[in-house]
Amino acid sequence: MAGTLEKSDVPNLHSATPTSEVKSLAEDQGIEAAKDIAFGSIAGIIGKTIEYPFDTIKVRLQSQPYPPIYTGPLDCFRQSLLSPEGGLRSLYRGISAPFFGAAIETSSLFFSYRIAQSTLQTFLPSLPQRTGDKLPLEALLACGAISGAVTSLLLTPIELVKCKLQYPVTDNPSTHKPRGPLSVILSVFRNHGILGFWRGQLGTLIRETGGSAAWFGSYEAVSIFLRNHSSRSQPPPPPSSERPTSSSPLHHQLLAGASAGVAYNFVFFPADTIKSRMQTEDLGAVSSPPHAKTHRPPPSTFWHSGAELWRQQGLRGLYRGCGITVARSAPSSAVIFAVYEGLRGWAV
């Protein structure tokens, strides 16, 4: 009877309120996750459209044999435009996989970044606990690194297919029929199994973990600087219920995003160079002639590839293609952040 009285006589004020709060929190988290995925995907695809031709040049510079066949980015660009395959077609070869990859990468980065912040707030009570409160910059750097580590697991297979599609396979492109993503996927699985898709994972992990910390950290730091600088001459904008940076002026978002792109690509660029070489060496593009099909050495490790590249070309080889990468990453990253923040502000 006591149990019956509890259920019938006691109002639901105490029992229903926590349940409704948990349900509301779960719904809010689901909505925020959907926003991260949708808005991050849109921003990533737009950014990839801008940067892809430059990324193709970067991969060809990174993966070329020794001695180099390109004297620099401009020469690589010129040879690509004059190739029998056709200029823009050559530069945009294999873009379908990167479109898919850009949507996954960018949405995963923003989603993991937000989840990492919520997790830190849960387990570290000393951090700001209210929704919308900005965490200290060092905590945001850690959240960026976590988001990059998570994203690297999704990104390595996509980048492996992308790199194989971007790099010319034979010396005579006029006699080579360009492969599509499906044929590359089948070839990798047939020759290396399922784990073959994660070849170069260590390089992606290093680049994404450190690079994402620099990406988000630079964006947040520059945004804070610009916001503080502008507040000296005018009242600060009203705080947003989700992300304070969403109320920043567009030119602040673009400048902070451009700075983030430069920081992301420059600091850990050698890891990306080694990864690209590892993912294309089975095509005969790195250490052996294209027609040397027999007695090819087994796939090298990340550290062996890095040491071999250092021995052959030194620091310059590790940063080959960095200039064009930084040049394309600034506008691309600026657009990604501006589109993402704009969509989030619109959807509030």
Short mmCIF file of C-alpha atoms in Angstrom, two decimals:
data_model
loop_
_atom_site.label_atom_id
_atom_site.label_comp_id
_atom_site.label_asym_id
_atom_site.label_seq_id
_atom_site.Cartn_x
_atom_site.Cartn_y
_atom_site.Cartn_z
CA MET A 1 0.00 0.00 0.00
CA ALA A 2 2.85 2.32 0.73
CA GLY A 3 3.99 1.85 -2.82
CA THR A 4 0.52 2.67 -4.07
CA LEU A 5 0.37 5.82 -2.03
CA GLU A 6 3.70 6.91 -3.35
CA LYS A 7 2.52 6.65 -6.91
CA SER A 8 -0.99 8.05 -6.51
CA ASP A 9 -0.73 10.66 -3.74
CA VAL A 10 2.66 12.23 -4.24
CA PRO A 11 2.76 14.82 -7.04
CA ASN A 12 5.21 14.34 -9.88
CA LEU A 13 7.06 17.55 -9.09
CA HIS A 14 10.16 15.77 -7.78
CA SER A 15 10.12 12.61 -9.88
CA ALA A 16 9.07 14.07 -13.21
CA THR A 17 11.24 17.15 -13.18
CA PRO A 18 14.61 15.36 -13.31
CA THR A 19 13.28 12.99 -15.95
CA SER A 20 11.99 15.84 -18.06
CA GLU A 21 15.31 17.64 -17.65
CA VAL A 22 17.24 14.59 -18.80
CA LYS A 23 14.87 14.13 -21.75
CA SER A 24 15.15 17.80 -22.67
CA LEU A 25 18.96 17.65 -22.39
CA ALA A 26 19.07 14.57 -24.63
CA GLU A 27 16.87 16.28 -27.20
CA ASP A 28 19.02 19.40 -27.09
CA GLN A 29 22.19 17.33 -27.56
CA GLY A 30 20.60 15.54 -30.50
CA ILE A 31 19.66 18.83 -32.11
CA GLU A 32 23.13 20.25 -31.57
CA ALA A 33 24.70 17.10 -33.03
CA ALA A 34 22.48 17.38 -36.10
CA LYS A 35 23.52 21.02 -36.50
CA ASP A 36 27.21 20.11 -36.24
CA ILE A 37 26.86 17.38 -38.85
CA ALA A 38 24.70 19.36 -41.29
CA PHE A 39 26.42 22.73 -41.01
CA GLY A 40 29.91 21.23 -40.81
CA SER A 41 29.24 19.16 -43.93
CA ILE A 42 28.04 22.18 -45.92
CA ALA A 43 30.98 24.28 -44.79
CA GLY A 44 33.45 21.49 -45.57
CA ILE A 45 32.13 20.91 -49.09
CA ILE A 46 32.28 24.61 -49.93
CA GLY A 47 35.80 24.88 -48.54
CA LYS A 48 36.94 21.78 -50.45
CA THR A 49 35.67 23.21 -53.73
CA ILE A 50 37.91 26.24 -53.21
CA GLU A 51 41.03 24.40 -52.14
CA TYR A 52 41.00 21.17 -54.14
CA PRO A 53 43.09 22.24 -57.17
CA PHE A 54 45.78 23.51 -54.80
CA ASP A 55 45.57 20.30 -52.80
CA THR A 56 46.17 18.31 -55.99
CA ILE A 57 49.33 20.32 -56.66
CA LYS A 58 50.44 19.75 -53.05
CA VAL A 59 50.02 15.97 -53.28
CA ARG A 60 51.90 15.81 -56.59
CA LEU A 61 54.76 17.85 -55.14
CA GLN A 62 54.88 15.70 -52.01
CA SER A 63 54.70 12.35 -53.77
CA GLN A 64 56.98 12.97 -56.76
CA PRO A 65 59.99 10.71 -57.21
CA TYR A 66 63.57 11.71 -56.51
CA PRO A 67 65.06 13.60 -58.30
CA PRO A 68 61.92 15.78 -58.52
CA ILE A 69 60.05 16.09 -61.79
CA TYR A 70 58.56 19.47 -60.82
CA THR A 71 60.67 22.53 -60.07
CA GLY A 72 57.97 24.03 -57.86
CA PRO A 73 54.24 24.70 -57.50
CA LEU A 74 54.01 26.87 -60.60
CA ASP A 75 55.76 24.26 -62.76
CA CYS A 76 53.49 21.53 -61.38
CA PHE A 77 50.47 23.71 -62.10
CA ARG A 78 51.70 24.37 -65.65
CA GLN A 79 52.33 20.69 -66.37
CA SER A 80 48.90 19.79 -64.98
CA LEU A 81 47.19 22.34 -67.22
CA LEU A 82 49.11 21.07 -70.28
CA SER A 83 48.49 17.39 -69.56
CA PRO A 84 46.52 15.37 -72.16
CA GLU A 85 43.83 14.78 -69.56
CA GLY A 86 42.93 18.48 -69.57
CA GLY A 87 43.68 21.34 -67.21
CA LEU A 88 40.77 21.67 -64.79
CA ARG A 89 39.85 18.03 -65.18
CA SER A 90 43.35 17.06 -64.11
CA LEU A 91 43.32 19.40 -61.14
CA TYR A 92 39.87 18.26 -59.98
CA ARG A 93 40.49 14.57 -60.59
CA GLY A 94 39.04 12.41 -57.83
CA ILE A 95 37.11 15.21 -56.13
CA SER A 96 34.09 13.01 -55.36
CA ALA A 97 35.92 11.22 -52.55
CA PRO A 98 37.24 14.49 -51.05
CA PHE A 99 33.73 15.97 -51.13
CA PHE A 100 32.61 13.06 -49.02
CA GLY A 101 35.74 13.34 -46.89
CA ALA A 102 35.37 17.09 -46.38
CA ALA A 103 31.80 16.63 -45.16
CA ILE A 104 32.89 13.91 -42.72
CA GLU A 105 36.05 15.71 -41.59
CA THR A 106 34.54 19.11 -40.92
CA SER A 107 31.36 17.82 -39.30
CA SER A 108 33.39 15.42 -37.15
CA LEU A 109 35.76 18.18 -36.08
CA PHE A 110 33.01 20.55 -34.97
CA PHE A 111 30.95 17.75 -33.40
CA SER A 112 33.92 16.26 -31.50
CA TYR A 113 35.08 19.73 -30.47
CA ARG A 114 31.74 20.53 -28.86
CA ILE A 115 31.48 17.10 -27.20
CA ALA A 116 35.04 17.42 -25.85
CA GLN A 117 34.16 20.78 -24.28
CA SER A 118 31.04 19.33 -22.64
CA THR A 119 33.04 16.36 -21.36
CA LEU A 120 35.74 18.56 -19.84
CA GLN A 121 33.10 20.69 -18.16
CA THR A 122 31.52 17.55 -16.70
CA PHE A 123 34.70 16.05 -15.26
CA LEU A 124 36.49 19.29 -14.33
CA PRO A 125 34.19 21.34 -12.07
CA SER A 126 36.76 24.13 -11.92
CA LEU A 127 35.93 25.01 -15.55
CA PRO A 128 33.01 27.32 -16.44
CA GLN A 129 29.83 25.25 -16.24
CA ARG A 130 27.16 27.45 -17.81
CA THR A 131 26.18 26.89 -21.44
CA GLY A 132 27.80 29.54 -23.60
CA ASP A 133 30.67 30.24 -21.21
CA LYS A 134 34.00 30.03 -22.99
CA LEU A 135 36.59 27.64 -21.61
CA PRO A 136 40.20 28.76 -21.01
CA LEU A 137 42.34 28.73 -24.14
CA GLU A 138 44.45 25.79 -22.91
CA ALA A 139 41.27 23.74 -22.43
CA LEU A 140 40.13 24.67 -25.95
CA LEU A 141 43.49 23.53 -27.31
CA ALA A 142 43.01 20.16 -25.61
CA CYS A 143 39.49 19.90 -27.04
CA GLY A 144 40.84 20.66 -30.50
CA ALA A 145 43.46 17.91 -30.15
CA ILE A 146 40.80 15.41 -29.05
CA SER A 147 38.57 16.30 -31.99
CA GLY A 148 41.50 15.85 -34.38
CA ALA A 149 42.39 12.43 -32.95
CA VAL A 150 38.80 11.23 -33.37
CA THR A 151 38.55 12.64 -36.89
CA SER A 152 41.84 11.02 -38.01
CA LEU A 153 40.27 7.57 -37.78
CA LEU A 154 37.57 8.59 -40.23
CA LEU A 155 39.84 10.61 -42.49
CA THR A 156 42.74 8.25 -43.25
CA PRO A 157 40.84 5.90 -45.63
CA ILE A 158 39.32 8.84 -47.48
CA GLU A 159 42.67 10.59 -47.89
CA LEU A 160 44.31 7.37 -49.05
CA VAL A 161 41.82 7.09 -51.91
CA LYS A 162 42.17 10.82 -52.64
CA CYS A 163 45.97 10.70 -52.85
CA LYS A 164 45.93 7.69 -55.18
CA LEU A 165 43.47 9.46 -57.47
CA GLN A 166 45.38 12.73 -57.49
CA TYR A 167 48.82 11.40 -58.39
CA PRO A 168 49.61 10.42 -62.02
CA VAL A 169 50.16 6.67 -62.19
CA THR A 170 52.08 6.34 -65.43
CA ASP A 171 54.63 8.35 -67.36
CA ASN A 172 52.27 8.59 -70.32
CA PRO A 173 48.92 10.01 -69.18
CA SER A 174 47.53 9.87 -72.71
CA THR A 175 47.55 6.06 -72.57
CA HIS A 176 46.27 5.87 -69.01
CA LYS A 177 42.57 5.75 -68.32
CA PRO A 178 41.92 7.65 -65.08
CA ARG A 179 40.61 5.44 -62.31
CA GLY A 180 37.56 6.23 -60.24
CA PRO A 181 37.18 5.99 -56.47
CA LEU A 182 35.50 2.57 -56.66
CA SER A 183 38.35 0.97 -58.60
CA VAL A 184 40.88 2.39 -56.15
CA ILE A 185 38.87 1.08 -53.19
CA LEU A 186 38.65 -2.38 -54.72
CA SER A 187 42.37 -2.38 -55.54
CA VAL A 188 43.35 -1.43 -51.99
CA PHE A 189 41.08 -4.06 -50.47
CA ARG A 190 42.24 -6.76 -52.88
CA ASN A 191 45.96 -6.08 -52.33
CA HIS A 192 46.11 -4.99 -48.68
CA GLY A 193 42.87 -6.00 -47.00
CA ILE A 194 40.70 -3.84 -44.78
CA LEU A 195 43.66 -2.53 -42.75
CA GLY A 196 45.21 -1.22 -45.96
CA PHE A 197 42.77 1.68 -45.88
CA TRP A 198 44.44 2.94 -42.70
CA ARG A 199 47.93 3.05 -44.19
CA GLY A 200 49.44 6.36 -43.10
CA GLN A 201 47.21 6.53 -40.00
CA LEU A 202 50.07 7.64 -37.75
CA GLY A 203 50.81 10.57 -40.02
CA THR A 204 47.14 11.54 -40.12
CA LEU A 205 46.89 11.19 -36.34
CA ILE A 206 49.90 13.45 -35.74
CA ARG A 207 48.71 16.01 -38.27
CA GLU A 208 45.09 16.03 -37.13
CA THR A 209 45.78 15.99 -33.38
CA GLY A 210 48.31 18.80 -33.42
CA GLY A 211 46.81 20.55 -36.40
CA SER A 212 43.28 20.62 -35.00
CA ALA A 213 44.57 21.97 -31.69
CA ALA A 214 46.27 24.74 -33.67
CA TRP A 215 43.18 25.18 -35.89
CA PHE A 216 40.63 25.68 -33.13
CA GLY A 217 43.15 27.32 -30.81
CA SER A 218 44.16 29.92 -33.38
CA TYR A 219 40.56 30.62 -34.30
CA GLU A 220 39.52 31.11 -30.68
CA ALA A 221 42.62 33.17 -29.81
CA VAL A 222 42.28 35.51 -32.80
CA SER A 223 38.53 35.81 -32.20
CA ILE A 224 39.15 36.79 -28.57
CA PHE A 225 41.78 39.31 -29.63
CA LEU A 226 39.55 40.89 -32.26
CA ARG A 227 36.57 40.94 -29.92
CA ASN A 228 38.57 42.61 -27.15
CA HIS A 229 40.08 45.07 -29.60
CA SER A 230 36.71 46.06 -31.04
CA SER A 231 35.15 46.36 -27.58
CA ARG A 232 37.43 49.31 -26.83
CA SER A 233 35.65 51.44 -29.42
CA GLN A 234 32.13 50.02 -29.26
CA PRO A 235 29.93 48.03 -26.85
CA PRO A 236 30.46 44.26 -27.00
CA PRO A 237 27.81 42.23 -28.87
CA PRO A 238 25.18 40.44 -26.73
CA PRO A 239 26.31 36.95 -25.67
CA SER A 240 24.97 34.05 -27.69
CA SER A 241 23.22 31.14 -26.03
CA GLU A 242 25.36 28.67 -27.95
CA ARG A 243 28.67 29.99 -29.20
CA PRO A 244 29.77 33.56 -28.45
CA THR A 245 31.83 33.66 -31.62
CA SER A 246 28.65 33.32 -33.70
CA SER A 247 27.86 36.98 -32.97
CA SER A 248 31.25 38.14 -34.23
CA PRO A 249 31.29 40.31 -37.36
CA LEU A 250 31.88 38.47 -40.61
CA HIS A 251 35.30 40.02 -41.18
CA HIS A 252 36.36 38.80 -37.71
CA GLN A 253 35.28 35.27 -38.56
CA LEU A 254 37.10 35.37 -41.89
CA LEU A 255 40.33 36.71 -40.38
CA ALA A 256 40.26 34.25 -37.48
CA GLY A 257 39.45 31.39 -39.85
CA ALA A 258 42.30 32.31 -42.20
CA SER A 259 44.73 32.41 -39.27
CA ALA A 260 43.49 28.99 -38.16
CA GLY A 261 44.09 27.51 -41.61
CA VAL A 262 47.68 28.77 -41.72
CA ALA A 263 48.42 27.44 -38.23
CA TYR A 264 46.86 24.05 -38.97
CA ASN A 265 48.87 23.39 -42.10
CA PHE A 266 52.27 24.87 -41.32
CA VAL A 267 53.14 23.39 -37.93
CA PHE A 268 52.56 19.70 -38.71
CA PHE A 269 53.08 19.75 -42.47
CA PRO A 270 55.97 17.22 -42.43
CA ALA A 271 53.63 14.55 -41.05
CA ASP A 272 51.28 15.16 -43.97
CA THR A 273 54.15 14.91 -46.45
CA ILE A 274 55.24 11.54 -45.07
CA LYS A 275 51.64 10.30 -45.06
CA SER A 276 51.15 11.26 -48.73
CA ARG A 277 54.32 9.45 -49.75
CA MET A 278 53.33 6.33 -47.84
CA GLN A 279 49.87 6.30 -49.42
CA THR A 280 51.20 6.60 -52.99
CA GLU A 281 54.45 4.62 -52.91
CA ASP A 282 52.75 1.45 -54.17
CA LEU A 283 51.99 3.36 -57.38
CA GLY A 284 55.73 3.59 -58.05
CA ALA A 285 55.71 7.34 -57.45
CA VAL A 286 58.20 7.63 -54.64
CA SER A 287 61.13 5.29 -54.53
CA SER A 288 60.94 3.15 -57.65
CA PRO A 289 60.37 3.69 -61.37
CA PRO A 290 56.78 3.37 -62.53
CA HIS A 291 57.46 0.16 -64.49
CA ALA A 292 59.55 -1.56 -61.81
CA LYS A 293 56.95 -4.13 -60.87
CA THR A 294 59.27 -6.83 -59.57
CA HIS A 295 61.29 -7.01 -56.35
CA ARG A 296 59.54 -3.97 -54.95
CA PRO A 297 60.39 -3.53 -51.26
CA PRO A 298 57.64 -4.01 -48.68
CA PRO A 299 55.64 -0.95 -47.59
CA SER A 300 57.71 1.28 -45.36
CA THR A 301 56.73 2.53 -41.93
CA PHE A 302 56.02 6.15 -41.03
CA TRP A 303 59.41 6.61 -39.38
CA HIS A 304 61.30 4.83 -42.18
CA SER A 305 59.60 6.97 -44.82
CA GLY A 306 60.41 10.12 -42.85
CA ALA A 307 64.05 9.14 -42.41
CA GLU A 308 64.40 8.28 -46.09
CA LEU A 309 62.87 11.60 -47.13
CA TRP A 310 65.16 13.48 -44.74
CA ARG A 311 68.20 11.64 -46.12
CA GLN A 312 67.27 12.43 -49.72
CA GLN A 313 65.93 15.97 -49.50
CA GLY A 314 66.35 17.25 -45.94
CA LEU A 315 64.02 19.78 -44.34
CA ARG A 316 63.08 21.18 -47.73
CA GLY A 317 61.64 17.83 -48.74
CA LEU A 318 59.52 17.62 -45.61
CA TYR A 319 58.00 21.03 -46.36
CA ARG A 320 57.69 20.55 -50.13
CA GLY A 321 54.33 21.96 -51.21
CA CYS A 322 53.85 23.82 -47.93
CA GLY A 323 53.68 27.25 -49.55
CA ILE A 324 50.79 26.42 -51.84
CA THR A 325 49.07 24.52 -49.02
CA VAL A 326 49.19 27.51 -46.69
CA ALA A 327 48.06 29.80 -49.52
CA ARG A 328 44.97 27.72 -50.23
CA SER A 329 44.20 26.90 -46.59
CA ALA A 330 43.77 30.53 -45.54
CA PRO A 331 40.74 31.33 -47.76
CA SER A 332 39.34 27.81 -47.44
CA SER A 333 39.45 27.81 -43.64
CA ALA A 334 38.07 31.34 -43.52
CA VAL A 335 35.07 30.25 -45.59
CA ILE A 336 34.55 27.09 -43.51
CA PHE A 337 34.35 28.97 -40.21
CA ALA A 338 32.27 31.80 -41.68
CA VAL A 339 29.75 29.38 -43.23
CA TYR A 340 29.55 27.23 -40.10
CA GLU A 341 29.15 30.18 -37.73
CA GLY A 342 26.70 31.86 -40.09
CA LEU A 343 24.51 28.77 -40.31
CA ARG A 344 24.61 28.31 -36.55
CA GLY A 345 23.64 31.91 -36.00
CA TRP A 346 20.83 31.59 -38.51
CA ALA A 347 19.50 28.40 -36.88
CA VAL A 348 19.36 29.78 -33.33
#
